[in-house]
Amino acid sequence: MTAPSKPQSSLQRKETVKAKVAHGAADLTRRMVCGGLAGMIAKTATNPLDRIRMLSQTGEHGAASGTKVSPFQLYRSIIKNEGIVGLWAGNGANLLRVFPAKSIVFSSNDFYRGCCGYLYWGSTDVYLENSGQLPWALSFLSGGLAGMSASAATYPLDLARGRITGKLAGPGGKKHYKGIVNTVLVTAREEGFKALYKGITPTVLGAMPYEGIKFGTVGILERTFPKKKDDTEGGSITSNVTRKVMFGGAGGIMAGVTTYPNDTVRRLLQLSGSKGTTEHYTGYWDCVRKTYAKFGVERFYRGAFINIIRMAPNTAIQFGSYELLKQYTAGYF
C-alpha cells in the first residue's frame, strides 16, 4: 500500500509557483524568438515578389498614372533603375519590422489559443490532450487578436517599409528615402508625428480578418487532417513541419485573396503626402472614394495575382520555420 503524499508546505508551493512562472517566461521568450526568425526567413526569401506587388499596388512605378504595368515589366524597371539589389529594397526595414511583428503574432497567437482552449475544453490539460485543436471561430479569434496586437505595436516600422518599398527610384537611381531611420525622421519632420500612423486604421482592422483567416484556415486543416498518433518520435518533427508548410501556404492564399482590397487602401494611405506622391487623402473612406471614382474596382486588385504567388511560399515558410525552430529549441527551456 502506497503511503499518501505529504501536502506541500507554504514555502514549497511558493517555490513551485516561481518555477512555473520562470519556465513560462522562458518559453514565451523562446516562442517570440522563433516567430521573429521565421518571419525574417520568409520575408527575405520572398522580398522580390513583394517589391513587385507593392509597386503594382501603389502605382509608383514611373509610368503614367493609372497605367497597367505587368509584373515582368515592373521587374525589368527595378533592374534598370536600381539593379538586382533593388529587388530587396526595403528588406532591411522589413526585417526590423518583421522580427518584433512576427514574434508578437506567433507567441500571442499561442497565448490566445491557450486561453480559448481553456475556455472551450474547460481545462488546459484536456486542450493539450486534444492536440491543441479549436473550432474555426476560436482559431479565427485568436489569430485575429494576435494580428491586431502586432500591427498596433509595430506600425511606424510598417509605414517606413511601405514608403521605401512602394516607390521606384527616380532618374539616376535617386531614392526618395534612404533607410528606415531616415524615413521615420523625414516623415515626422516634414509631415508631423501623426503622419507615422497614416493608414493605421485599415491596418489594425485588416489584421483581424487577415490573421484570423490565415490561422483559422490552418486550424480547420489541422482538424480535418489530424496528426497520426502512431508517428514515431524520430519522424514527428518532419511530419509536423510538412503539415505546417502545407497548411500555412493554404491559409496565406485564403487570407491574401480575401483582404487584398483593404491592403491596397492602406498602402495608398501610407504614401499619401510622401515625397514624389501627388495623391492626398484625408482618411480611409476618402481614399476608397477617390480611388474608385478615378480607376474603378479593378484598381483595388492590382498586384493581386503576384500577391497570391507570393503568399503561398511566404506563409508556408513562416509556419514551417516556426514549427521547426520551436521543436528544435524545446529542450533548451
Tab-separated table of C-alpha atoms in Angstrom:
chain	number	residue	atom	x	y	z
A	1	MET	CA	0.000	0.000	0.000
A	2	THR	CA	1.461	3.328	-1.080
A	3	ALA	CA	1.803	5.960	1.621
A	4	PRO	CA	-0.183	9.125	0.949
A	5	SER	CA	1.971	12.005	-0.282
A	6	LYS	CA	2.571	14.795	2.175
A	7	PRO	CA	0.895	18.114	1.397
A	8	GLN	CA	3.271	20.818	0.205
A	9	SER	CA	4.295	23.441	2.695
A	10	SER	CA	3.673	27.125	2.032
A	11	LEU	CA	7.353	27.599	1.088
A	12	GLN	CA	7.271	24.628	-1.314
A	13	ARG	CA	4.134	25.960	-3.011
A	14	LYS	CA	5.771	29.379	-3.474
A	15	GLU	CA	8.859	27.740	-4.988
A	16	THR	CA	6.661	25.686	-7.331
A	17	VAL	CA	4.781	28.796	-8.475
A	18	LYS	CA	8.072	30.661	-9.028
A	19	ALA	CA	9.434	27.767	-11.087
A	20	LYS	CA	6.305	27.675	-13.246
A	21	VAL	CA	6.402	31.439	-13.793
A	22	ALA	CA	10.087	31.314	-14.745
A	23	HIS	CA	9.504	28.423	-17.139
A	24	GLY	CA	6.510	30.221	-18.675
A	25	ALA	CA	8.523	33.403	-19.226
A	26	ALA	CA	11.395	31.449	-20.785
A	27	ASP	CA	9.021	29.530	-23.041
A	28	LEU	CA	7.294	32.740	-24.162
A	29	THR	CA	10.689	34.273	-24.995
A	30	ARG	CA	11.616	31.159	-26.982
A	31	ARG	CA	8.386	31.310	-28.981
A	32	MET	CA	8.854	35.026	-29.678
A	33	VAL	CA	12.400	34.492	-30.961
A	34	CYS	CA	11.297	31.530	-33.096
A	35	GLY	CA	8.397	33.539	-34.518
A	36	GLY	CA	10.627	36.520	-35.297
A	37	LEU	CA	13.269	34.394	-37.021
A	38	ALA	CA	10.618	32.527	-39.018
A	39	GLY	CA	9.199	35.831	-40.257
A	40	MET	CA	12.656	37.122	-41.249
A	41	ILE	CA	13.464	33.957	-43.198
A	42	ALA	CA	10.151	34.061	-45.074
A	43	LYS	CA	10.279	37.790	-45.886
A	44	THR	CA	13.841	37.668	-47.174
A	45	ALA	CA	13.077	34.675	-49.393
A	46	THR	CA	10.023	36.327	-50.981
A	47	ASN	CA	11.034	40.024	-50.941
A	48	PRO	CA	11.477	40.275	-54.765
A	49	LEU	CA	7.861	39.206	-55.275
A	50	ASP	CA	6.749	41.552	-52.503
A	51	ARG	CA	8.577	44.504	-54.103
A	52	ILE	CA	6.844	43.909	-57.449
A	53	ARG	CA	3.493	43.506	-55.709
A	54	MET	CA	3.830	46.754	-53.772
A	55	LEU	CA	4.849	48.799	-56.820
A	56	SER	CA	1.819	47.412	-58.637
A	57	GLN	CA	-0.381	48.313	-55.677
A	58	THR	CA	0.858	51.844	-55.162
A	59	GLY	CA	1.281	52.770	-58.844
A	60	GLU	CA	4.609	54.499	-58.003
A	61	HIS	CA	6.469	52.742	-60.816
A	62	GLY	CA	7.349	55.629	-63.132
A	63	ALA	CA	4.600	55.026	-65.695
A	64	ALA	CA	1.680	57.427	-66.273
A	65	SER	CA	-0.927	57.482	-63.506
A	66	GLY	CA	-3.438	54.684	-63.901
A	67	THR	CA	-1.312	52.776	-66.413
A	68	LYS	CA	-1.402	48.998	-66.010
A	69	VAL	CA	2.067	47.506	-65.794
A	70	SER	CA	2.706	43.762	-65.822
A	71	PRO	CA	4.827	42.063	-63.137
A	72	PHE	CA	7.504	41.320	-65.753
A	73	GLN	CA	7.627	44.990	-66.798
A	74	LEU	CA	7.974	46.020	-63.163
A	75	TYR	CA	10.774	43.503	-62.717
A	76	ARG	CA	12.632	44.997	-65.694
A	77	SER	CA	12.060	48.545	-64.388
A	78	ILE	CA	13.505	47.641	-60.986
A	79	ILE	CA	16.588	46.052	-62.552
A	80	LYS	CA	17.050	49.039	-64.896
A	81	ASN	CA	16.664	51.743	-62.247
A	82	GLU	CA	18.082	50.098	-59.140
A	83	GLY	CA	19.958	46.978	-60.188
A	84	ILE	CA	19.452	43.469	-58.818
A	85	VAL	CA	19.653	44.746	-55.242
A	86	GLY	CA	16.507	46.767	-55.970
A	87	LEU	CA	14.518	43.550	-55.676
A	88	TRP	CA	15.441	43.586	-51.977
A	89	ALA	CA	14.882	47.327	-51.469
A	90	GLY	CA	13.310	47.881	-48.078
A	91	ASN	CA	14.214	44.393	-46.886
A	92	GLY	CA	16.320	45.789	-44.042
A	93	ALA	CA	13.409	47.911	-42.869
A	94	ASN	CA	11.152	44.930	-43.405
A	95	LEU	CA	13.287	42.700	-41.196
A	96	LEU	CA	13.374	45.315	-38.425
A	97	ARG	CA	9.583	45.350	-38.600
A	98	VAL	CA	9.061	41.642	-39.159
A	99	PHE	CA	11.077	40.336	-36.204
A	100	PRO	CA	9.027	42.086	-33.498
A	101	ALA	CA	5.801	41.787	-35.520
A	102	LYS	CA	6.062	38.026	-36.117
A	103	SER	CA	7.406	37.495	-32.612
A	104	ILE	CA	4.214	39.043	-31.284
A	105	VAL	CA	1.944	37.337	-33.842
A	106	PHE	CA	3.100	33.764	-33.247
A	107	SER	CA	3.696	33.988	-29.499
A	108	SER	CA	0.480	35.908	-28.786
A	109	ASN	CA	-1.469	33.533	-31.046
A	110	ASP	CA	-0.201	30.637	-28.914
A	111	PHE	CA	-1.228	32.603	-25.805
A	112	TYR	CA	-4.697	33.468	-27.155
A	113	ARG	CA	-5.189	29.884	-28.351
A	114	GLY	CA	-4.295	28.658	-24.879
A	115	CYS	CA	-6.884	30.995	-23.337
A	116	CYS	CA	-9.527	29.936	-25.854
A	117	GLY	CA	-8.586	26.281	-25.353
A	118	TYR	CA	-9.035	26.608	-21.599
A	119	LEU	CA	-12.465	28.219	-22.031
A	120	TYR	CA	-13.599	25.756	-24.706
A	121	TRP	CA	-12.342	22.499	-23.191
A	122	GLY	CA	-12.630	23.583	-19.546
A	123	SER	CA	-9.035	22.623	-18.807
A	124	THR	CA	-5.619	23.321	-20.299
A	125	ASP	CA	-4.690	19.639	-19.887
A	126	VAL	CA	-7.738	18.487	-21.864
A	127	TYR	CA	-6.979	21.112	-24.541
A	128	LEU	CA	-3.420	19.781	-24.906
A	129	GLU	CA	-4.632	16.165	-24.886
A	130	ASN	CA	-6.752	17.045	-27.935
A	131	SER	CA	-3.646	18.232	-29.835
A	132	GLY	CA	-4.485	21.881	-29.172
A	133	GLN	CA	-7.460	21.776	-31.559
A	134	LEU	CA	-10.090	24.507	-31.544
A	135	PRO	CA	-13.221	25.285	-33.578
A	136	TRP	CA	-12.616	27.531	-36.589
A	137	ALA	CA	-14.252	30.528	-34.900
A	138	LEU	CA	-11.838	30.391	-31.941
A	139	SER	CA	-8.834	29.872	-34.239
A	140	PHE	CA	-10.012	32.916	-36.199
A	141	LEU	CA	-10.417	34.939	-32.999
A	142	SER	CA	-7.007	34.059	-31.559
A	143	GLY	CA	-5.250	34.718	-34.866
A	144	GLY	CA	-7.111	37.991	-35.363
A	145	LEU	CA	-6.266	39.276	-31.895
A	146	ALA	CA	-2.627	38.302	-32.431
A	147	GLY	CA	-2.539	40.210	-35.718
A	148	MET	CA	-4.080	43.326	-34.203
A	149	SER	CA	-1.629	43.218	-31.285
A	150	ALA	CA	1.370	43.006	-33.625
A	151	SER	CA	0.097	45.675	-36.048
A	152	ALA	CA	-0.571	48.209	-33.315
A	153	ALA	CA	2.822	47.644	-31.705
A	154	THR	CA	4.959	47.926	-34.865
A	155	TYR	CA	3.003	50.239	-37.179
A	156	PRO	CA	5.566	53.079	-37.711
A	157	LEU	CA	8.039	50.464	-38.956
A	158	ASP	CA	5.403	49.144	-41.356
A	159	LEU	CA	4.778	52.660	-42.707
A	160	ALA	CA	8.530	53.230	-43.225
A	161	ARG	CA	8.848	49.944	-45.038
A	162	GLY	CA	5.829	50.782	-47.212
A	163	ARG	CA	7.335	54.110	-48.281
A	164	ILE	CA	10.723	52.594	-49.089
A	165	THR	CA	9.386	49.572	-50.959
A	166	GLY	CA	6.367	51.222	-52.568
A	167	LYS	CA	8.343	53.723	-54.650
A	168	LEU	CA	10.630	53.141	-57.620
A	169	ALA	CA	13.890	55.126	-57.638
A	170	GLY	CA	13.935	58.210	-59.871
A	171	PRO	CA	16.338	59.057	-62.703
A	172	GLY	CA	19.908	58.071	-61.945
A	173	GLY	CA	18.745	55.697	-59.212
A	174	LYS	CA	17.912	58.563	-56.847
A	175	LYS	CA	15.771	57.263	-53.989
A	176	HIS	CA	13.141	59.257	-52.125
A	177	TYR	CA	14.005	57.625	-48.793
A	178	LYS	CA	17.383	56.243	-47.722
A	179	GLY	CA	16.554	53.842	-44.941
A	180	ILE	CA	14.150	53.083	-42.128
A	181	VAL	CA	15.593	55.659	-39.688
A	182	ASN	CA	15.757	58.316	-42.413
A	183	THR	CA	12.189	57.558	-43.475
A	184	VAL	CA	10.831	57.851	-39.929
A	185	LEU	CA	12.746	61.074	-39.211
A	186	VAL	CA	11.905	62.743	-42.550
A	187	THR	CA	8.239	61.781	-42.282
A	188	ALA	CA	7.943	63.105	-38.728
A	189	ARG	CA	9.821	66.322	-39.593
A	190	GLU	CA	8.008	67.157	-42.839
A	191	GLU	CA	4.511	65.821	-42.100
A	192	GLY	CA	4.339	65.739	-38.318
A	193	PHE	CA	4.467	62.886	-35.798
A	194	LYS	CA	0.885	61.813	-36.575
A	195	ALA	CA	1.968	61.033	-40.142
A	196	LEU	CA	3.795	57.962	-38.801
A	197	TYR	CA	0.361	56.467	-38.218
A	198	LYS	CA	-1.184	57.172	-41.629
A	199	GLY	CA	-3.163	54.102	-42.624
A	200	ILE	CA	-3.137	52.528	-39.162
A	201	THR	CA	-6.937	52.161	-39.096
A	202	PRO	CA	-7.196	49.809	-42.102
A	203	THR	CA	-4.009	48.083	-40.946
A	204	VAL	CA	-5.257	47.222	-37.454
A	205	LEU	CA	-8.805	46.472	-38.592
A	206	GLY	CA	-7.494	44.485	-41.543
A	207	ALA	CA	-5.198	42.457	-39.281
A	208	MET	CA	-8.213	40.817	-37.620
A	209	PRO	CA	-9.622	39.166	-40.774
A	210	TYR	CA	-6.181	38.637	-42.353
A	211	GLU	CA	-4.510	36.822	-39.455
A	212	GLY	CA	-7.869	35.371	-38.402
A	213	ILE	CA	-8.468	33.764	-41.804
A	214	LYS	CA	-4.841	32.610	-42.007
A	215	PHE	CA	-4.736	30.958	-38.588
A	216	GLY	CA	-8.375	29.894	-38.893
A	217	THR	CA	-7.678	28.061	-42.153
A	218	VAL	CA	-4.702	26.342	-40.569
A	219	GLY	CA	-6.961	25.361	-37.648
A	220	ILE	CA	-9.580	23.883	-39.998
A	221	LEU	CA	-6.969	21.877	-41.884
A	222	GLU	CA	-5.442	20.610	-38.650
A	223	ARG	CA	-8.844	19.367	-37.518
A	224	THR	CA	-9.625	17.881	-40.920
A	225	PHE	CA	-6.245	16.181	-41.231
A	226	PRO	CA	-5.160	15.440	-37.640
A	227	LYS	CA	-1.692	14.222	-36.768
A	228	LYS	CA	-1.262	10.456	-36.718
A	229	LYS	CA	-0.995	9.200	-33.165
A	230	ASP	CA	1.368	6.416	-34.210
A	231	ASP	CA	4.015	8.824	-35.593
A	232	THR	CA	7.434	7.797	-34.429
A	233	GLU	CA	9.422	10.221	-32.334
A	234	GLY	CA	12.135	10.485	-34.978
A	235	GLY	CA	9.737	11.354	-37.786
A	236	SER	CA	7.369	13.596	-35.830
A	237	ILE	CA	9.350	16.816	-36.429
A	238	THR	CA	9.487	16.305	-40.197
A	239	SER	CA	5.807	15.355	-40.274
A	240	ASN	CA	4.715	18.380	-38.238
A	241	VAL	CA	6.820	20.820	-40.278
A	242	THR	CA	5.474	19.423	-43.559
A	243	ARG	CA	1.921	19.807	-42.314
A	244	LYS	CA	2.575	23.382	-41.177
A	245	VAL	CA	4.162	24.268	-44.534
A	246	MET	CA	1.160	22.965	-46.492
A	247	PHE	CA	-1.496	24.345	-44.138
A	248	GLY	CA	0.289	27.684	-43.770
A	249	GLY	CA	0.522	28.106	-47.547
A	250	ALA	CA	-3.207	27.463	-47.934
A	251	GLY	CA	-4.015	29.860	-45.095
A	252	GLY	CA	-1.866	32.585	-46.631
A	253	ILE	CA	-3.592	32.347	-50.011
A	254	MET	CA	-7.065	32.474	-48.449
A	255	ALA	CA	-6.186	35.482	-46.284
A	256	GLY	CA	-4.390	37.327	-49.081
A	257	VAL	CA	-7.202	36.999	-51.593
A	258	THR	CA	-9.917	37.969	-49.116
A	259	THR	CA	-8.277	41.074	-47.641
A	260	TYR	CA	-6.339	42.393	-50.644
A	261	PRO	CA	-8.525	45.477	-51.412
A	262	ASN	CA	-8.096	46.682	-47.823
A	263	ASP	CA	-4.343	46.198	-48.122
A	264	THR	CA	-4.286	48.344	-51.283
A	265	VAL	CA	-6.076	51.163	-49.460
A	266	ARG	CA	-3.656	51.092	-46.532
A	267	ARG	CA	-0.669	51.227	-48.893
A	268	LEU	CA	-2.122	54.224	-50.709
A	269	LEU	CA	-2.720	55.946	-47.371
A	270	GLN	CA	0.852	55.248	-46.276
A	271	LEU	CA	2.205	57.012	-49.379
A	272	SER	CA	-0.244	59.918	-49.179
A	273	GLY	CA	1.728	63.154	-48.805
A	274	SER	CA	5.111	61.459	-49.100
A	275	LYS	CA	7.960	62.615	-51.332
A	276	GLY	CA	7.161	62.279	-55.029
A	277	THR	CA	3.496	61.414	-54.446
A	278	THR	CA	0.785	63.775	-55.704
A	279	GLU	CA	-2.246	61.991	-54.259
A	280	HIS	CA	-3.526	63.153	-50.865
A	281	TYR	CA	-6.258	61.508	-48.791
A	282	THR	CA	-7.943	62.725	-45.638
A	283	GLY	CA	-8.803	59.248	-44.424
A	284	TYR	CA	-9.797	55.683	-45.238
A	285	TRP	CA	-13.131	56.366	-46.948
A	286	ASP	CA	-11.772	59.387	-48.783
A	287	CYS	CA	-9.090	57.118	-50.266
A	288	VAL	CA	-11.658	54.478	-51.222
A	289	ARG	CA	-13.977	57.064	-52.803
A	290	LYS	CA	-11.296	58.867	-54.828
A	291	THR	CA	-9.611	55.663	-55.981
A	292	TYR	CA	-12.894	54.100	-57.071
A	293	ALA	CA	-14.054	57.269	-58.860
A	294	LYS	CA	-10.777	57.551	-60.763
A	295	PHE	CA	-9.953	53.929	-61.579
A	296	GLY	CA	-12.902	51.703	-60.654
A	297	VAL	CA	-12.973	48.437	-58.678
A	298	GLU	CA	-10.078	46.973	-60.671
A	299	ARG	CA	-7.637	49.396	-59.022
A	300	PHE	CA	-8.097	47.732	-55.632
A	301	TYR	CA	-6.911	44.389	-57.048
A	302	ARG	CA	-3.771	45.488	-58.872
A	303	GLY	CA	-0.940	43.191	-57.922
A	304	ALA	CA	-3.346	40.542	-56.555
A	305	PHE	CA	-2.007	37.822	-58.856
A	306	ILE	CA	1.615	38.337	-57.846
A	307	ASN	CA	0.420	38.540	-54.237
A	308	ILE	CA	-1.131	35.067	-54.499
A	309	ILE	CA	2.122	33.734	-55.932
A	310	ARG	CA	3.988	35.433	-53.067
A	311	MET	CA	1.671	34.460	-50.234
A	312	ALA	CA	1.845	30.688	-50.669
A	313	PRO	CA	5.633	30.337	-50.175
A	314	ASN	CA	5.803	33.262	-47.729
A	315	THR	CA	3.255	31.880	-45.296
A	316	ALA	CA	4.368	28.293	-45.831
A	317	ILE	CA	7.955	29.220	-44.924
A	318	GLN	CA	6.716	31.208	-41.900
A	319	PHE	CA	4.689	28.362	-40.410
A	320	GLY	CA	7.212	25.678	-41.352
A	321	SER	CA	10.188	27.624	-39.960
A	322	TYR	CA	8.316	28.483	-36.773
A	323	GLU	CA	7.351	24.865	-36.161
A	324	LEU	CA	10.881	23.638	-36.913
A	325	LEU	CA	12.597	26.239	-34.708
A	326	LYS	CA	10.051	25.734	-31.921
A	327	GLN	CA	10.582	21.979	-31.839
A	328	TYR	CA	14.378	22.110	-32.097
A	329	THR	CA	14.620	24.619	-29.217
A	330	ALA	CA	12.067	22.887	-26.979
A	331	GLY	CA	14.703	21.029	-24.965
A	332	TYR	CA	16.642	24.168	-24.050
A	333	PHE	CA	13.960	25.631	-21.756
